[in-house]
CSV table of C-alpha atoms and ligand atoms in Angstrom, one decimal:
chain,number,residue,atom,x,y,z
C,14,UNK,CA,-29.8,32.5,0.1
C,15,UNK,CA,-33.0,34.3,-0.9
C,16,UNK,CA,-32.0,37.9,-1.7
C,17,UNK,CA,-34.2,40.8,-2.8
C,18,UNK,CA,-32.6,43.2,-5.2
C,19,UNK,CA,-34.1,46.7,-5.8
C,20,UNK,CA,-32.8,48.9,-8.6
C,21,UNK,CA,-31.7,46.9,-11.7
C,22,UNK,CA,-30.2,49.7,-13.8
C,23,UNK,CA,-26.8,50.0,-15.4
C,24,UNK,CA,-25.0,48.8,-12.2
C,25,UNK,CA,-27.7,46.8,-10.4
C,26,UNK,CA,-28.6,44.7,-13.4
C,27,UNK,CA,-25.1,43.1,-13.6
C,28,UNK,CA,-24.8,42.9,-9.8
C,29,UNK,CA,-28.1,40.9,-9.5
C,30,UNK,CA,-26.9,38.6,-12.3
C,31,UNK,CA,-23.7,37.9,-10.4
C,32,UNK,CA,-25.7,37.0,-7.3
C,33,UNK,CA,-27.6,34.5,-9.4
C,34,UNK,CA,-24.4,33.0,-10.8
C,35,UNK,CA,-23.2,32.6,-7.2
C,36,UNK,CA,-26.2,30.4,-6.5
C,37,UNK,CA,-28.5,32.8,-4.8
C,38,UNK,CA,-32.2,33.0,-5.3
C,39,UNK,CA,-32.7,36.7,-6.5
C,40,UNK,CA,-36.1,38.4,-6.1
C,41,UNK,CA,-35.8,41.5,-8.2
C,42,UNK,CA,-37.8,44.8,-8.4
C,43,UNK,CA,-37.3,47.9,-10.5
C,44,UNK,CA,-39.8,50.6,-11.8
C,45,UNK,CA,-38.6,49.9,-15.3
C,46,UNK,CA,-40.2,47.1,-17.3
C,47,UNK,CA,-37.1,46.8,-19.5
C,48,UNK,CA,-34.9,46.4,-16.4
C,49,UNK,CA,-37.2,43.6,-15.1
C,50,UNK,CA,-37.1,41.8,-18.5
C,51,UNK,CA,-33.3,41.9,-18.5
C,52,UNK,CA,-33.3,40.6,-14.9
C,53,UNK,CA,-35.5,37.7,-15.9
C,54,UNK,CA,-33.1,36.8,-18.7
C,55,UNK,CA,-30.3,36.8,-16.2
C,56,UNK,CA,-32.1,34.3,-13.9
C,57,UNK,CA,-33.8,36.6,-11.4
C,58,UNK,CA,-37.4,36.1,-10.4
C,59,UNK,CA,-39.2,39.5,-10.8
C,60,UNK,CA,-41.9,41.2,-8.8
C,61,UNK,CA,-44.3,44.1,-9.3
C,62,UNK,CA,-43.4,45.9,-6.0
C,63,UNK,CA,-40.5,46.2,-3.6
C,64,UNK,CA,-42.8,44.8,-0.8
C,65,UNK,CA,-43.4,41.6,-2.7
C,66,UNK,CA,-39.7,41.3,-3.6
C,67,UNK,CA,-38.6,41.5,0.0
C,68,UNK,CA,-41.2,39.1,1.3
C,69,UNK,CA,-39.3,36.1,2.8
C,70,UNK,CA,-35.9,37.5,1.8
C,71,UNK,CA,-32.9,37.0,4.2
C,72,UNK,CA,-31.1,39.9,2.6
C,73,UNK,CA,-32.1,43.0,0.6
C,74,UNK,CA,-29.6,44.7,-1.8
C,75,UNK,CA,-30.3,48.1,-3.4
C,76,UNK,CA,-28.6,50.0,-6.2
C,77,UNK,CA,-30.7,53.2,-6.6
C,78,UNK,CA,-30.1,56.7,-8.0
C,79,UNK,CA,-30.1,58.9,-4.9
C,80,UNK,CA,-30.7,59.3,-1.1
C,81,UNK,CA,-34.3,60.5,-1.4
C,82,UNK,CA,-35.2,57.3,-3.3
C,83,UNK,CA,-33.2,55.0,-1.0
C,84,UNK,CA,-35.0,56.5,2.1
C,85,UNK,CA,-38.4,56.2,0.4
C,86,UNK,CA,-37.9,52.6,-0.6
C,87,UNK,CA,-36.5,51.5,2.8
C,88,UNK,CA,-38.9,53.3,5.0
C,89,UNK,CA,-41.9,52.7,2.7
C,90,UNK,CA,-41.4,49.1,1.5
C,91,UNK,CA,-38.5,47.3,3.2
C,92,UNK,CA,-38.4,48.1,6.9
C,93,UNK,CA,-41.3,46.3,8.5
C,94,UNK,CA,-41.9,44.2,5.4
C,95,UNK,CA,-38.7,42.1,5.1
C,96,UNK,CA,-38.6,39.3,7.6
C,97,UNK,CA,-37.3,40.2,11.0
C,98,UNK,CA,-33.5,39.7,11.2
C,99,UNK,CA,-32.9,40.3,7.5
C,100,UNK,CA,-29.7,42.2,6.5
C,101,UNK,CA,-29.9,45.2,4.2
C,102,UNK,CA,-27.1,46.4,1.9
C,103,UNK,CA,-27.5,49.7,0.2
C,104,UNK,CA,-24.9,49.9,-2.6
C,105,UNK,CA,-26.1,53.3,-4.0
C,106,UNK,CA,-24.0,56.4,-3.8
C,107,UNK,CA,-25.9,58.7,-1.5
C,108,UNK,CA,-25.3,61.4,1.1
C,109,UNK,CA,-23.8,60.4,4.5
C,110,UNK,CA,-26.6,61.9,6.5
C,111,UNK,CA,-29.3,59.8,4.7
C,112,UNK,CA,-27.2,56.7,4.9
C,113,UNK,CA,-26.9,57.0,8.7
C,114,UNK,CA,-30.6,57.9,9.1
C,115,UNK,CA,-31.9,54.9,7.1
C,116,UNK,CA,-29.5,52.5,8.9
C,117,UNK,CA,-30.7,53.8,12.3
C,118,UNK,CA,-34.3,53.3,11.2
C,119,UNK,CA,-33.5,49.8,10.1
C,120,UNK,CA,-31.5,48.9,13.2
C,121,UNK,CA,-34.2,50.3,15.5
C,122,UNK,CA,-36.7,48.0,13.8
C,123,UNK,CA,-34.4,45.0,14.4
C,124,UNK,CA,-32.5,44.6,11.1
C,125,UNK,CA,-28.8,44.8,10.3
C,126,UNK,CA,-27.8,47.3,7.6
C,127,UNK,CA,-24.7,48.5,5.8
C,128,UNK,CA,-24.0,51.3,3.4
C,129,UNK,CA,-21.8,49.7,0.7
C,130,UNK,CA,-21.1,52.0,-2.2
C,131,UNK,CA,-18.8,50.8,-4.9
C,132,UNK,CA,-15.8,51.9,-6.8
C,133,UNK,CA,-15.8,50.6,-10.4
C,134,UNK,CA,-18.3,51.2,-13.3
C,135,UNK,CA,-20.6,49.2,-15.4
C,136,UNK,CA,-17.9,46.8,-16.6
C,137,UNK,CA,-16.9,46.0,-13.1
C,138,UNK,CA,-20.5,45.5,-12.1
C,139,UNK,CA,-21.0,43.1,-14.9
C,140,UNK,CA,-17.7,41.3,-14.3
C,141,UNK,CA,-18.1,41.0,-10.5
C,142,UNK,CA,-15.0,43.1,-9.9
C,143,UNK,CA,-16.4,46.0,-7.9
C,144,UNK,CA,-14.7,47.3,-4.8
C,145,UNK,CA,-17.1,47.8,-1.9
C,146,UNK,CA,-16.4,50.3,0.9
C,147,UNK,CA,-18.7,49.3,3.8
C,148,UNK,CA,-20.1,51.2,6.7
C,149,UNK,CA,-21.9,49.5,9.6
C,150,UNK,CA,-21.5,47.5,12.8
C,151,UNK,CA,-19.1,44.5,12.8
C,152,UNK,CA,-22.1,42.2,13.0
C,153,UNK,CA,-23.8,43.8,10.0
C,154,UNK,CA,-20.5,43.8,8.0
C,155,UNK,CA,-19.9,40.1,8.8
C,156,UNK,CA,-23.3,39.2,7.4
C,157,UNK,CA,-23.0,41.4,4.4
C,158,UNK,CA,-19.4,40.4,3.4
C,159,UNK,CA,-20.2,37.0,1.8
C,160,UNK,CA,-23.0,38.6,-0.3
C,161,UNK,CA,-20.8,41.5,-1.5
C,162,UNK,CA,-17.9,39.1,-2.3
C,163,UNK,CA,-20.2,37.5,-5.0
C,164,UNK,CA,-20.3,40.9,-6.7
C,165,UNK,CA,-16.8,42.3,-6.2
C,166,UNK,CA,-13.1,41.8,-5.9
C,167,UNK,CA,-12.6,43.7,-2.7
C,168,UNK,CA,-14.8,44.3,0.4
C,169,UNK,CA,-13.4,46.7,2.9
C,170,UNK,CA,-15.0,47.6,6.3
C,171,UNK,CA,-14.6,51.4,6.5
C,172,UNK,CA,-16.2,51.9,9.9
C,173,UNK,CA,-19.6,52.7,11.4
C,174,UNK,CA,-22.8,53.5,9.5
C,175,UNK,CA,-22.1,56.2,6.8
C,176,UNK,CA,-18.4,55.4,6.7
C,177,UNK,CA,-18.8,53.7,3.3
C,178,UNK,CA,-20.3,56.8,1.8
C,179,UNK,CA,-17.7,59.0,3.4
C,180,UNK,CA,-14.9,56.8,1.8
C,181,UNK,CA,-16.6,56.9,-1.5
C,182,UNK,CA,-17.1,60.7,-1.8
C,183,UNK,CA,-13.7,61.5,-0.4
C,184,UNK,CA,-12.2,59.1,-2.9
C,185,UNK,CA,-14.1,60.6,-5.8
C,186,UNK,CA,-13.3,64.2,-4.7
C,187,UNK,CA,-9.6,63.3,-4.8
C,188,UNK,CA,-10.1,61.6,-8.2
C,189,UNK,CA,-11.6,64.9,-9.6
C,190,UNK,CA,-8.7,66.9,-8.3
C,191,UNK,CA,-6.0,64.6,-9.8
C,192,UNK,CA,-7.8,64.2,-13.1
C,193,UNK,CA,-8.0,68.0,-13.5
C,194,UNK,CA,-4.4,68.4,-12.3
C,195,UNK,CA,-3.3,65.8,-14.8
C,196,UNK,CA,-5.1,67.5,-17.7
C,197,UNK,CA,-3.6,70.9,-16.8
C,198,UNK,CA,0.0,69.5,-16.6
C,199,UNK,CA,-0.3,67.5,-19.8
C,200,UNK,CA,-1.7,70.4,-21.8
C,201,UNK,CA,0.8,72.9,-20.4
C,202,UNK,CA,3.7,70.5,-21.2
C,203,UNK,CA,2.3,70.3,-24.7
C,204,UNK,CA,2.1,74.0,-25.1
C,205,UNK,CA,5.6,74.4,-23.9
C,206,UNK,CA,6.7,72.1,-26.7
C,207,UNK,CA,7.0,68.7,-24.9
C,208,UNK,CA,5.5,65.7,-26.7
C,209,UNK,CA,2.7,64.5,-24.4
C,210,UNK,CA,4.1,60.9,-24.8
C,211,UNK,CA,7.4,62.1,-23.5
C,212,UNK,CA,5.8,63.9,-20.6
C,213,UNK,CA,3.8,60.7,-19.9
C,214,UNK,CA,6.9,58.6,-20.0
C,215,UNK,CA,8.7,60.9,-17.5
C,216,UNK,CA,5.9,61.9,-15.1
C,217,UNK,CA,4.3,58.5,-14.9
C,218,UNK,CA,7.6,57.3,-13.3
C,219,UNK,CA,8.2,60.5,-11.3
C,220,UNK,CA,6.5,62.3,-8.5
C,221,UNK,CA,3.6,63.3,-10.8
C,222,UNK,CA,2.6,59.6,-10.8
C,223,UNK,CA,-1.2,59.3,-10.1
C,224,UNK,CA,-4.1,57.1,-11.3
C,225,UNK,CA,-5.5,59.6,-13.7
C,226,UNK,CA,-2.2,59.9,-15.5
C,227,UNK,CA,-0.9,56.4,-15.3
C,228,UNK,CA,-4.1,54.3,-15.6
C,229,UNK,CA,-6.7,56.6,-17.2
C,230,UNK,CA,-4.7,59.0,-19.3
C,231,UNK,CA,-7.0,61.8,-20.5
C,232,UNK,CA,-5.2,62.4,-23.8
C,233,UNK,CA,-5.9,60.1,-26.8
C,234,UNK,CA,-2.9,58.1,-28.0
C,235,UNK,CA,-1.0,58.6,-24.7
C,236,UNK,CA,-0.5,56.0,-22.0
C,237,UNK,CA,-2.8,53.0,-21.5
C,238,UNK,CA,-6.0,52.5,-23.4
C,239,UNK,CA,-8.7,54.7,-21.8
C,240,UNK,CA,-12.0,56.4,-22.7
C,241,UNK,CA,-9.9,59.2,-24.3
C,242,UNK,CA,-9.0,56.6,-27.0
C,243,UNK,CA,-12.7,56.0,-27.6
C,244,UNK,CA,-13.8,59.7,-28.1
C,245,UNK,CA,-14.5,59.8,-24.3
C,246,UNK,CA,-17.4,57.3,-24.6
C,247,UNK,CA,-18.0,54.8,-21.9
C,248,UNK,CA,-16.1,55.0,-18.6
C,249,UNK,CA,-17.4,57.2,-15.8
C,250,UNK,CA,-19.8,59.8,-17.0
C,251,UNK,CA,-19.3,63.5,-16.2
C,252,UNK,CA,-22.9,63.5,-14.8
C,253,UNK,CA,-22.0,60.8,-12.2
C,254,UNK,CA,-18.7,62.6,-11.2
C,255,UNK,CA,-20.7,65.8,-10.7
C,256,UNK,CA,-23.3,63.9,-8.6
C,257,UNK,CA,-20.5,62.6,-6.3
C,258,UNK,CA,-18.8,66.1,-6.2
C,259,UNK,CA,-22.1,67.7,-5.1
C,260,UNK,CA,-22.4,65.1,-2.3
C,261,UNK,CA,-18.8,65.8,-1.4
C,262,UNK,CA,-19.4,69.6,-1.2
C,263,UNK,CA,-22.5,69.0,1.0
C,264,UNK,CA,-20.4,66.8,3.3
C,265,UNK,CA,-17.6,69.4,3.4
C,266,UNK,CA,-20.1,72.1,4.5
C,267,UNK,CA,-21.7,69.9,7.1
C,268,UNK,CA,-18.3,68.8,8.5
C,269,UNK,CA,-16.8,72.3,8.3
C,270,UNK,CA,-13.9,71.0,6.2
C,271,UNK,CA,-11.7,73.3,4.1
C,272,UNK,CA,-11.7,72.0,0.5
C,273,UNK,CA,-10.5,74.9,-1.7
C,274,UNK,CA,-9.1,72.7,-4.5
C,275,UNK,CA,-12.0,70.3,-4.5
C,276,UNK,CA,-14.6,73.1,-4.6
C,277,UNK,CA,-12.8,74.5,-7.6
C,278,UNK,CA,-12.8,71.1,-9.2
C,279,UNK,CA,-16.6,70.8,-8.4
C,280,UNK,CA,-17.2,74.2,-10.0
C,281,UNK,CA,-15.2,73.2,-13.2
C,282,UNK,CA,-17.3,70.0,-13.4
C,283,UNK,CA,-20.5,72.0,-13.0
C,284,UNK,CA,-19.5,74.1,-15.9
C,285,UNK,CA,-18.4,71.2,-18.1
C,286,UNK,CA,-21.6,69.3,-17.3
C,287,UNK,CA,-23.7,72.4,-18.0
C,288,UNK,CA,-22.1,72.8,-21.4
C,289,UNK,CA,-23.7,69.6,-22.6
C,290,UNK,CA,-21.0,67.1,-21.7
C,291,UNK,CA,-22.9,65.0,-19.1
C,292,UNK,CA,-22.7,61.8,-21.1
C,293,UNK,CA,-18.9,62.1,-21.8
C,294,UNK,CA,-16.4,60.3,-19.6
C,295,UNK,CA,-15.1,62.7,-16.9
C,296,UNK,CA,-11.6,62.8,-18.4
C,297,UNK,CA,-13.1,64.7,-21.3
C,298,UNK,CA,-12.7,67.8,-19.2
C,299,UNK,CA,-9.3,68.1,-20.8
C,300,UNK,CA,-11.1,69.5,-23.9
C,301,UNK,CA,-11.7,72.7,-22.0
C,302,UNK,CA,-7.9,73.4,-21.8
K,409,NAD,P1,-29.4,53.7,-13.2
K,409,NAD,O1,-30.2,55.0,-13.4
K,409,NAD,O2,-29.0,53.0,-14.5
K,409,NAD,O3,-30.2,52.7,-12.3
K,409,NAD,C1,-31.1,53.0,-11.3
K,409,NAD,C2,-32.3,52.0,-11.3
K,409,NAD,O4,-33.1,52.3,-10.2
K,409,NAD,C3,-33.1,52.3,-12.6
K,409,NAD,O5,-33.3,51.1,-13.3
K,409,NAD,C4,-34.4,52.8,-12.0
K,409,NAD,O6,-35.6,52.4,-12.8
K,409,NAD,C5,-34.4,52.2,-10.6
K,409,NAD,N1,-35.3,52.9,-9.7
K,409,NAD,C6,-35.4,54.2,-9.5
K,409,NAD,N2,-36.3,54.4,-8.5
K,409,NAD,C7,-36.7,53.2,-8.1
K,409,NAD,C8,-37.7,52.8,-7.1
K,409,NAD,N3,-38.3,53.6,-6.3
K,409,NAD,N4,-37.8,51.4,-6.9
K,409,NAD,C9,-37.2,50.5,-7.7
K,409,NAD,N5,-36.3,50.9,-8.7
K,409,NAD,C10,-36.1,52.2,-8.8
K,409,NAD,O7,-28.2,54.1,-12.3
K,409,NAD,P2,-26.8,53.3,-12.1
K,409,NAD,O8,-25.8,53.8,-13.1
K,409,NAD,O9,-27.1,51.8,-12.1
K,409,NAD,O10,-26.4,53.8,-10.7
K,409,NAD,C11,-27.0,53.3,-9.5
K,409,NAD,C12,-26.2,53.8,-8.3
K,409,NAD,O11,-24.8,53.4,-8.4
K,409,NAD,C13,-26.2,55.4,-8.2
K,409,NAD,O12,-26.3,55.7,-6.8
K,409,NAD,C14,-24.8,55.7,-8.8
K,409,NAD,O13,-24.3,57.0,-8.2
K,409,NAD,C15,-23.9,54.5,-8.3
K,409,NAD,N6,-22.7,54.3,-9.1
K,409,NAD,C16,-22.8,54.3,-10.5
K,409,NAD,C17,-21.7,54.0,-11.3
K,409,NAD,C18,-21.8,53.9,-12.8
K,409,NAD,O14,-20.7,53.9,-13.4
K,409,NAD,N7,-22.9,53.9,-13.4
K,409,NAD,C19,-20.5,53.8,-10.6
K,409,NAD,C20,-20.4,53.8,-9.2
K,409,NAD,C21,-21.6,54.1,-8.5
């Protein structure tokens, strides 16, 4: 299938390459020359504008930094320029309101569209093992599913337009809370004289079991291999966690949801990011304890 791909950064570069590997003809566009050169090396055909890339495409996939850019790209260069009947898949993490607004504009103009944000980082994007949480109509989901399967290990229909973004930010809000809770418990156990490895052995098999502790242990030398064992390099950057928490706080306000623990987690990540730690994995917040 002829697929346009817009946004070939850390995530999009690998995702576009996986579409090529699956046999699709990928027409790629990014503002960065370096990103375009890498895409060519991976078998994509590159273009000098989004409008040119979407010309003749049956599907458009985007992986862009934020909602304002997604809206500008779709309303400026995709809607009305891609062939009638094409399906659009925005995989960026953006606010729920913009996701709904762009989908409505696309559907009004006769296209199908899904919001399909991902769980999994750069390694999963390169390896084709992302999890996609998808918002959109059943028809749009059915058309998007095969394309997403070429880039991921799981594709889940979350509900109507915006539901993918809702699932994504609620998931990452929970992740921030259990990461911080895990850091606090591990550090307190240590200060009370318990070897962190002993605490891990007990809690990872007790009711304290959670993903941050069991799979992504924030303390070096404890539990499975994680960014903590690599000086908090790689993994999921604090800046990206903060981006998702800001989106979550916006959504909490607009839905009048009570999120006392999560808003505290967001404030702690604001401070940690502001102290010059944007590039460190988000589990490095344990250093503040
Ligand atoms: P990135 O900054 O590496 O890539 C974004 C790309 O978009 C860049 O190459 C940039 O040049 C391009 N771009 C910006 N404006 C453009 C425009 N108008 N037209 C065309 N291209 C444009 O970011 P990333 O890490 O690849 O993240 C992309 C999205 O994926 C974000 O929404 C992010 O929140 C989400 N995400 C990232 C990760 C991660 O681990 N990096 C994990 C999950 C979700």
